[in-house]
PDB file of C-alpha atoms in Angstrom:
ATOM      1  CA  MET T   1      14.954 -12.043 -30.573  1.00 35.00           C
ATOM      2  CA  SER T   2      17.224  -9.585 -28.812  1.00 38.00           C
ATOM      3  CA  GLY T   3      16.149  -6.126 -27.709  1.00 39.00           C
ATOM      4  CA  ASN T   4      18.360  -4.494 -30.316  1.00 42.00           C
ATOM      5  CA  ASP T   5      16.901  -6.555 -33.177  1.00 40.00           C
ATOM      6  CA  TYR T   6      13.447  -5.582 -32.016  1.00 43.00           C
ATOM      7  CA  ASN T   7      14.343  -1.903 -32.002  1.00 48.00           C
ATOM      8  CA  ASP T   8      15.946  -1.634 -35.454  1.00 61.00           C
ATOM      9  CA  GLY T   9      13.080   0.499 -36.772  1.00 80.00           C
ATOM     10  CA  TRP T  10      12.350   2.285 -33.489  1.00 89.00           C
ATOM     11  CA  GLN T  11      12.020   6.066 -33.660  1.00 92.00           C
ATOM     12  CA  PRO T  12      11.931   7.380 -30.074  1.00 93.00           C
ATOM     13  CA  VAL T  13       9.302  10.024 -29.398  1.00 94.00           C
ATOM     14  CA  THR T  14      10.268  10.845 -25.798  1.00 95.00           C
ATOM     15  CA  ARG T  15      13.315  12.483 -24.276  1.00 95.00           C
ATOM     16  CA  LEU T  16      14.142   9.322 -22.326  1.00 95.00           C
ATOM     17  CA  GLY T  17      13.814   7.215 -25.488  1.00 95.00           C
ATOM     18  CA  ARG T  18      16.234   9.449 -27.365  1.00 95.00           C
ATOM     19  CA  LYS T  19      18.768   9.313 -24.518  1.00 95.00           C
ATOM     20  CA  VAL T  20      18.595   5.493 -24.566  1.00 94.00           C
ATOM     21  CA  GLN T  21      18.896   5.209 -28.337  1.00 92.00           C
ATOM     22  CA  GLU T  22      21.839   7.612 -28.410  1.00 92.00           C
ATOM     23  CA  GLY T  23      23.637   5.562 -25.743  1.00 93.00           C
ATOM     24  CA  GLU T  24      23.521   8.323 -23.138  1.00 94.00           C
ATOM     25  CA  ILE T  25      21.613   5.951 -20.821  1.00 94.00           C
ATOM     26  CA  GLU T  26      22.829   2.348 -20.814  1.00 94.00           C
ATOM     27  CA  THR T  27      21.050   0.679 -17.891  1.00 94.00           C
ATOM     28  CA  MET T  28      17.452   0.353 -16.744  1.00 95.00           C
ATOM     29  CA  GLU T  29      18.428   1.620 -13.305  1.00 93.00           C
ATOM     30  CA  ASP T  30      19.864   4.805 -14.836  1.00 94.00           C
ATOM     31  CA  ALA T  31      16.701   5.232 -16.925  1.00 95.00           C
ATOM     32  CA  LEU T  32      14.471   4.978 -13.833  1.00 93.00           C
ATOM     33  CA  ASN T  33      16.752   7.305 -11.854  1.00 92.00           C
ATOM     34  CA  THR T  34      16.356  10.104 -14.420  1.00 93.00           C
ATOM     35  CA  GLY T  35      12.811  10.677 -13.174  1.00 90.00           C
ATOM     36  CA  LEU T  36      11.701  10.985 -16.793  1.00 93.00           C
ATOM     37  CA  PRO T  37       8.420   9.186 -17.604  1.00 93.00           C
ATOM     38  CA  LEU T  38       8.783   5.705 -19.104  1.00 95.00           C
ATOM     39  CA  LYS T  39       6.336   5.810 -22.025  1.00 95.00           C
ATOM     40  CA  GLU T  40       7.928   3.554 -24.663  1.00 95.00           C
ATOM     41  CA  PRO T  41       8.190  -0.233 -24.148  1.00 95.00           C
ATOM     42  CA  GLU T  42      11.088  -0.254 -26.635  1.00 95.00           C
ATOM     43  CA  ILE T  43      13.216   1.441 -23.952  1.00 96.00           C
ATOM     44  CA  VAL T  44      12.798  -1.628 -21.762  1.00 96.00           C
ATOM     45  CA  ASP T  45      13.423  -3.984 -24.706  1.00 95.00           C
ATOM     46  CA  GLN T  46      16.716  -2.202 -25.335  1.00 94.00           C
ATOM     47  CA  LEU T  47      17.929  -1.976 -21.733  1.00 96.00           C
ATOM     48  CA  LEU T  48      16.569  -5.319 -20.476  1.00 94.00           C
ATOM     49  CA  PRO T  49      16.654  -7.732 -23.422  1.00 91.00           C
ATOM     50  CA  GLY T  50      15.327 -11.233 -22.831  1.00 89.00           C
ATOM     51  CA  LEU T  51      12.680 -10.343 -20.244  1.00 94.00           C
ATOM     52  CA  ASP T  52      10.463 -13.170 -19.041  1.00 96.00           C
ATOM     53  CA  ASP T  53       6.717 -12.682 -18.881  1.00 96.00           C
ATOM     54  CA  GLU T  54       4.007 -14.651 -17.157  1.00 96.00           C
ATOM     55  CA  VAL T  55       0.248 -14.491 -17.634  1.00 96.00           C
ATOM     56  CA  LEU T  56      -1.308 -14.872 -14.187  1.00 96.00           C
ATOM     57  CA  ASP T  57      -4.975 -14.634 -15.071  1.00 95.00           C
ATOM     58  CA  ILE T  58      -7.304 -14.309 -18.074  1.00 95.00           C
ATOM     59  CA  ASN T  59     -10.924 -13.366 -17.502  1.00 93.00           C
ATOM     60  CA  MET T  60     -13.819 -12.808 -19.833  1.00 93.00           C
ATOM     61  CA  VAL T  61     -15.513  -9.469 -19.094  1.00 89.00           C
ATOM     62  CA  GLN T  62     -19.018  -8.880 -20.458  1.00 87.00           C
ATOM     63  CA  ARG T  63     -20.897  -5.621 -20.626  1.00 79.00           C
ATOM     64  CA  MET T  64     -24.097  -4.524 -22.311  1.00 79.00           C
ATOM     65  CA  THR T  65     -23.931  -1.845 -24.985  1.00 79.00           C
ATOM     66  CA  ASP T  66     -26.579  -0.353 -27.263  1.00 81.00           C
ATOM     67  CA  SER T  67     -25.664  -2.933 -29.906  1.00 80.00           C
ATOM     68  CA  GLY T  68     -25.901  -5.866 -27.502  1.00 81.00           C
ATOM     69  CA  ARG T  69     -23.552  -7.832 -25.281  1.00 82.00           C
ATOM     70  CA  ARG T  70     -19.886  -6.971 -25.686  1.00 85.00           C
ATOM     71  CA  VAL T  71     -17.227  -9.467 -24.590  1.00 88.00           C
ATOM     72  CA  LYS T  72     -13.674  -8.503 -23.767  1.00 93.00           C
ATOM     73  CA  PHE T  73     -10.801 -10.410 -22.224  1.00 95.00           C
ATOM     74  CA  ARG T  74      -8.853  -9.058 -19.272  1.00 95.00           C
ATOM     75  CA  CYS T  75      -5.333 -10.363 -18.901  1.00 96.00           C
ATOM     76  CA  VAL T  76      -3.106  -9.945 -15.825  1.00 96.00           C
ATOM     77  CA  CYS T  77       0.597 -10.149 -16.599  1.00 97.00           C
ATOM     78  CA  VAL T  78       3.990  -9.647 -14.962  1.00 97.00           C
ATOM     79  CA  VAL T  79       7.320  -9.158 -16.716  1.00 97.00           C
ATOM     80  CA  GLY T  80      10.737  -9.381 -15.093  1.00 97.00           C
ATOM     81  CA  ASN T  81      14.375 -10.253 -15.581  1.00 96.00           C
ATOM     82  CA  ARG T  82      14.643 -12.398 -12.399  1.00 95.00           C
ATOM     83  CA  ASP T  83      17.351  -9.988 -11.280  1.00 94.00           C
ATOM     84  CA  GLY T  84      15.691  -7.048  -9.522  1.00 94.00           C
ATOM     85  CA  PHE T  85      13.382  -5.630 -12.211  1.00 96.00           C
ATOM     86  CA  ILE T  86       9.625  -6.284 -12.361  1.00 97.00           C
ATOM     87  CA  GLY T  87       6.581  -4.774 -14.068  1.00 97.00           C
ATOM     88  CA  TYR T  88       2.855  -5.513 -13.701  1.00 98.00           C
ATOM     89  CA  ALA T  89      -0.212  -4.644 -15.748  1.00 97.00           C
ATOM     90  CA  GLU T  90      -3.682  -5.605 -16.872  1.00 96.00           C
ATOM     91  CA  GLY T  91      -4.673  -5.489 -20.536  1.00 96.00           C
ATOM     92  CA  ARG T  92      -8.101  -5.702 -22.180  1.00 95.00           C
ATOM     93  CA  ASP T  93      -9.031  -6.559 -25.734  1.00 95.00           C
ATOM     94  CA  ASP T  94     -11.577  -8.426 -27.838  1.00 93.00           C
ATOM     95  CA  GLN T  95      -8.995 -11.155 -28.512  1.00 94.00           C
ATOM     96  CA  VAL T  96      -7.042 -13.106 -25.880  1.00 95.00           C
ATOM     97  CA  GLY T  97      -3.725 -12.758 -27.727  1.00 96.00           C
ATOM     98  CA  SER T  98      -4.124  -9.008 -28.125  1.00 96.00           C
ATOM     99  CA  ALA T  99      -5.050  -8.622 -24.440  1.00 96.00           C
ATOM    100  CA  ILE T 100      -1.865 -10.485 -23.464  1.00 97.00           C
ATOM    101  CA  GLN T 101       0.303  -8.324 -25.751  1.00 96.00           C
ATOM    102  CA  LYS T 102      -1.305  -5.146 -24.383  1.00 96.00           C
ATOM    103  CA  ALA T 103      -0.691  -6.273 -20.792  1.00 97.00           C
ATOM    104  CA  ILE T 104       2.958  -7.111 -21.531  1.00 97.00           C
ATOM    105  CA  GLY T 105       3.507  -3.732 -23.205  1.00 96.00           C
ATOM    106  CA  ILE T 106       1.940  -1.810 -20.309  1.00 97.00           C
ATOM    107  CA  ALA T 107       3.810  -3.924 -17.725  1.00 97.00           C
ATOM    108  CA  LYS T 108       7.096  -2.808 -19.304  1.00 97.00           C
ATOM    109  CA  LEU T 109       6.062   0.813 -18.708  1.00 97.00           C
ATOM    110  CA  ASN T 110       5.419  -0.035 -15.026  1.00 97.00           C
ATOM    111  CA  MET T 111       8.949  -1.370 -14.519  1.00 96.00           C
ATOM    112  CA  ILE T 112      10.457  -0.866 -11.051  1.00 96.00           C
ATOM    113  CA  LYS T 113      13.761  -1.829  -9.450  1.00 95.00           C
ATOM    114  CA  VAL T 114      13.296  -3.949  -6.341  1.00 94.00           C
ATOM    115  CA  PRO T 115      15.879  -3.449  -3.578  1.00 91.00           C
ATOM    116  CA  ARG T 116      17.297  -6.889  -2.863  1.00 91.00           C
ATOM    117  CA  GLY T 117      19.675  -8.093  -0.186  1.00 83.00           C
ATOM    118  CA  SER T 118      19.727 -10.447   2.765  1.00 75.00           C
ATOM    119  CA  GLY T 119      17.519  -8.565   5.183  1.00 63.00           C
ATOM    120  CA  SER T 120      16.900 -11.400   7.631  1.00 63.00           C
ATOM    121  CA  TRP T 121      18.802 -11.241  10.935  1.00 65.00           C
ATOM    122  CA  GLU T 122      19.229 -15.037  10.650  1.00 66.00           C
ATOM    123  CA  ASP T 123      21.070 -14.699   7.368  1.00 59.00           C
ATOM    124  CA  ARG T 124      24.801 -14.544   6.752  1.00 66.00           C
ATOM    125  CA  SER T 125      24.619 -14.445   2.964  1.00 63.00           C
ATOM    126  CA  ASP T 126      26.262 -11.696   0.922  1.00 69.00           C
ATOM    127  CA  ARG T 127      24.097 -12.548  -2.087  1.00 77.00           C
ATOM    128  CA  PRO T 128      21.010 -10.420  -2.922  1.00 82.00           C
ATOM    129  CA  HIS T 129      18.464 -13.240  -2.716  1.00 86.00           C
ATOM    130  CA  SER T 130      15.738 -11.700  -0.545  1.00 89.00           C
ATOM    131  CA  LEU T 131      14.296  -8.327   0.418  1.00 92.00           C
ATOM    132  CA  THR T 132      16.229  -5.693   2.324  1.00 90.00           C
ATOM    133  CA  HIS T 133      13.316  -4.984   4.667  1.00 90.00           C
ATOM    134  CA  GLN T 134       9.686  -5.836   5.382  1.00 93.00           C
ATOM    135  CA  THR T 135       7.103  -4.269   3.073  1.00 96.00           C
ATOM    136  CA  THR T 136       3.332  -4.274   2.572  1.00 97.00           C
ATOM    137  CA  GLY T 137       1.084  -3.679  -0.434  1.00 97.00           C
ATOM    138  CA  LYS T 138      -2.674  -3.421  -0.900  1.00 97.00           C
ATOM    139  CA  ALA T 139      -5.094  -3.874  -3.802  1.00 96.00           C
ATOM    140  CA  GLY T 140      -8.844  -3.981  -3.278  1.00 94.00           C
ATOM    141  CA  SER T 141      -9.541  -6.012  -0.143  1.00 94.00           C
ATOM    142  CA  VAL T 142      -6.204  -7.838  -0.363  1.00 96.00           C
ATOM    143  CA  GLU T 143      -3.117  -6.961   1.662  1.00 97.00           C
ATOM    144  CA  VAL T 144       0.202  -8.735   1.133  1.00 97.00           C
ATOM    145  CA  GLU T 145       3.113  -8.534   3.551  1.00 97.00           C
ATOM    146  CA  LEU T 146       6.592  -9.565   2.398  1.00 96.00           C
ATOM    147  CA  ILE T 147       9.260 -10.358   4.997  1.00 94.00           C
ATOM    148  CA  PRO T 148      12.977 -11.047   4.362  1.00 92.00           C
ATOM    149  CA  ALA T 149      13.930 -14.680   4.897  1.00 89.00           C
ATOM    150  CA  PRO T 150      17.270 -16.500   5.192  1.00 87.00           C
ATOM    151  CA  GLU T 151      18.811 -18.293   2.233  1.00 86.00           C
ATOM    152  CA  GLY T 152      17.460 -21.801   1.767  1.00 87.00           C
ATOM    153  CA  LEU T 153      13.916 -21.119   2.967  1.00 88.00           C
ATOM    154  CA  GLY T 154      12.514 -20.550  -0.528  1.00 91.00           C
ATOM    155  CA  LEU T 155       9.240 -18.724  -1.105  1.00 92.00           C
ATOM    156  CA  ALA T 156       6.577 -19.472   1.462  1.00 84.00           C
ATOM    157  CA  ALA T 157       3.750 -18.064  -0.642  1.00 86.00           C
ATOM    158  CA  SER T 158       0.823 -18.853  -2.933  1.00 90.00           C
ATOM    159  CA  ASP T 159       1.421 -19.559  -6.630  1.00 92.00           C
ATOM    160  CA  THR T 160       0.438 -16.018  -7.661  1.00 94.00           C
ATOM    161  CA  VAL T 161       2.720 -14.312  -5.125  1.00 95.00           C
ATOM    162  CA  ASN T 162       5.494 -16.790  -5.987  1.00 94.00           C
ATOM    163  CA  ALA T 163       5.278 -15.947  -9.694  1.00 95.00           C
ATOM    164  CA  VAL T 164       5.659 -12.202  -9.053  1.00 97.00           C
ATOM    165  CA  LEU T 165       8.529 -12.624  -6.579  1.00 96.00           C
ATOM    166  CA  GLU T 166      10.436 -15.076  -8.795  1.00 96.00           C
ATOM    167  CA  LEU T 167      10.310 -12.718 -11.790  1.00 96.00           C
ATOM    168  CA  ALA T 168      11.642  -9.955  -9.509  1.00 96.00           C
ATOM    169  CA  GLY T 169      14.570 -12.136  -8.430  1.00 95.00           C
ATOM    170  CA  ILE T 170      13.358 -12.723  -4.864  1.00 95.00           C
ATOM    171  CA  GLU T 171      14.294 -16.309  -3.981  1.00 94.00           C
ATOM    172  CA  ASN T 172      13.590 -16.386  -0.245  1.00 93.00           C
ATOM    173  CA  ALA T 173      10.754 -14.644   1.605  1.00 94.00           C
ATOM    174  CA  TRP T 174       8.026 -15.138   4.144  1.00 93.00           C
ATOM    175  CA  THR T 175       4.651 -13.790   3.087  1.00 95.00           C
ATOM    176  CA  LYS T 176       1.331 -13.065   4.753  1.00 94.00           C
ATOM    177  CA  SER T 177      -1.834 -12.222   2.869  1.00 94.00           C
ATOM    178  CA  HIS T 178      -5.232 -11.054   4.101  1.00 93.00           C
ATOM    179  CA  GLY T 179      -8.578 -10.398   2.426  1.00 93.00           C
ATOM    180  CA  ASN T 180     -10.116 -12.123  -0.597  1.00 87.00           C
ATOM    181  CA  THR T 181      -6.884 -13.792  -1.720  1.00 82.00           C
ATOM    182  CA  ARG T 182      -8.703 -15.993  -4.254  1.00 84.00           C
ATOM    183  CA  THR T 183      -8.905 -12.930  -6.500  1.00 87.00           C
ATOM    184  CA  THR T 184      -5.744 -13.398  -8.572  1.00 91.00           C
ATOM    185  CA  VAL T 185      -5.723  -9.862  -9.948  1.00 92.00           C
ATOM    186  CA  ASN T 186      -5.784  -8.224  -6.492  1.00 95.00           C
ATOM    187  CA  LEU T 187      -3.287 -10.699  -5.046  1.00 95.00           C
ATOM    188  CA  ALA T 188      -0.832 -10.086  -7.896  1.00 96.00           C
ATOM    189  CA  LYS T 189      -1.307  -6.318  -7.765  1.00 97.00           C
ATOM    190  CA  ALA T 190      -0.897  -6.203  -3.963  1.00 97.00           C
ATOM    191  CA  THR T 191       2.374  -8.152  -4.278  1.00 97.00           C
ATOM    192  CA  TYR T 192       3.636  -5.772  -6.971  1.00 97.00           C
ATOM    193  CA  ASN T 193       2.537  -2.792  -4.857  1.00 97.00           C
ATOM    194  CA  ALA T 194       4.495  -4.184  -1.894  1.00 97.00           C
ATOM    195  CA  LEU T 195       7.625  -4.396  -4.077  1.00 96.00           C
ATOM    196  CA  GLU T 196       6.968  -0.889  -5.392  1.00 95.00           C
ATOM    197  CA  ASN T 197       6.612   0.426  -1.828  1.00 95.00           C
ATOM    198  CA  ALA T 198       9.936  -1.237  -0.985  1.00 92.00           C
ATOM    199  CA  SER T 199      11.570   0.437  -3.981  1.00 89.00           C
ATOM    200  CA  GLN T 200      10.361   3.865  -2.840  1.00 85.00           C
ATOM    201  CA  ALA T 201      11.138   3.501   0.856  1.00 71.00           C
ATOM    202  CA  ARG T 202      14.191   5.106   2.385  1.00 54.00           C
ATOM    203  CA  GLN T 203      16.511   2.593   3.997  1.00 48.00           C
ATOM    204  CA  PRO T 204      16.293   2.846   7.799  1.00 44.00           C
ATOM    205  CA  GLU T 205      19.552   3.481   9.599  1.00 41.00           C
ATOM    206  CA  VAL T 206      20.769   0.537  11.632  1.00 38.00           C
ATOM    207  CA  ILE T 207      21.310   1.538  15.257  1.00 38.00           C
ATOM    208  CA  ASP T 208      23.223  -0.831  17.510  1.00 38.00           C
ATOM    209  CA  GLY T 209      22.094  -1.033  21.056  1.00 32.00           C
TER     210      GLY T 209
END
């Protein structure tokens, strides 16, 4: 199903949504650069059709209420186009399927553009296959450090970190992680936060000497 098919009955309710539907904004990068809040997942469906999504973790969360024990499912999900765009979210619902759909919808609203390049001094590639510079992200007790690596190294990372980086289009990177890295949700969120920090950082000037 293409993004446009999905949006046939879409009536935008935000300024950004109307600009996208009217063709004033044609790329996801332009949409993010407007600074307008991204509040409609249909915007992402239209500008980035064919997104991949991956469920990283599903947990059953129980809490006591006046009427007894209430069970909900918490789903951790990433969405990306494997070409520089990635979103992350957690969703909760009484049903697993609904929790997954919620997480995917929210992840689209958390879409960021990851600066990619060949940031390793060992690299001679002109292709954007790695990060442009080192970056760090935190979530809970977990800290993840992402370091540019030369082409051919691959992803030296855990499965969770790998999944996030692959959906963002990062093919080569060294990674370091500290803290309780067995907690999938914090590991995934710290990796996303590292990419988000990279997207917000100003590029340092290169000084020869």
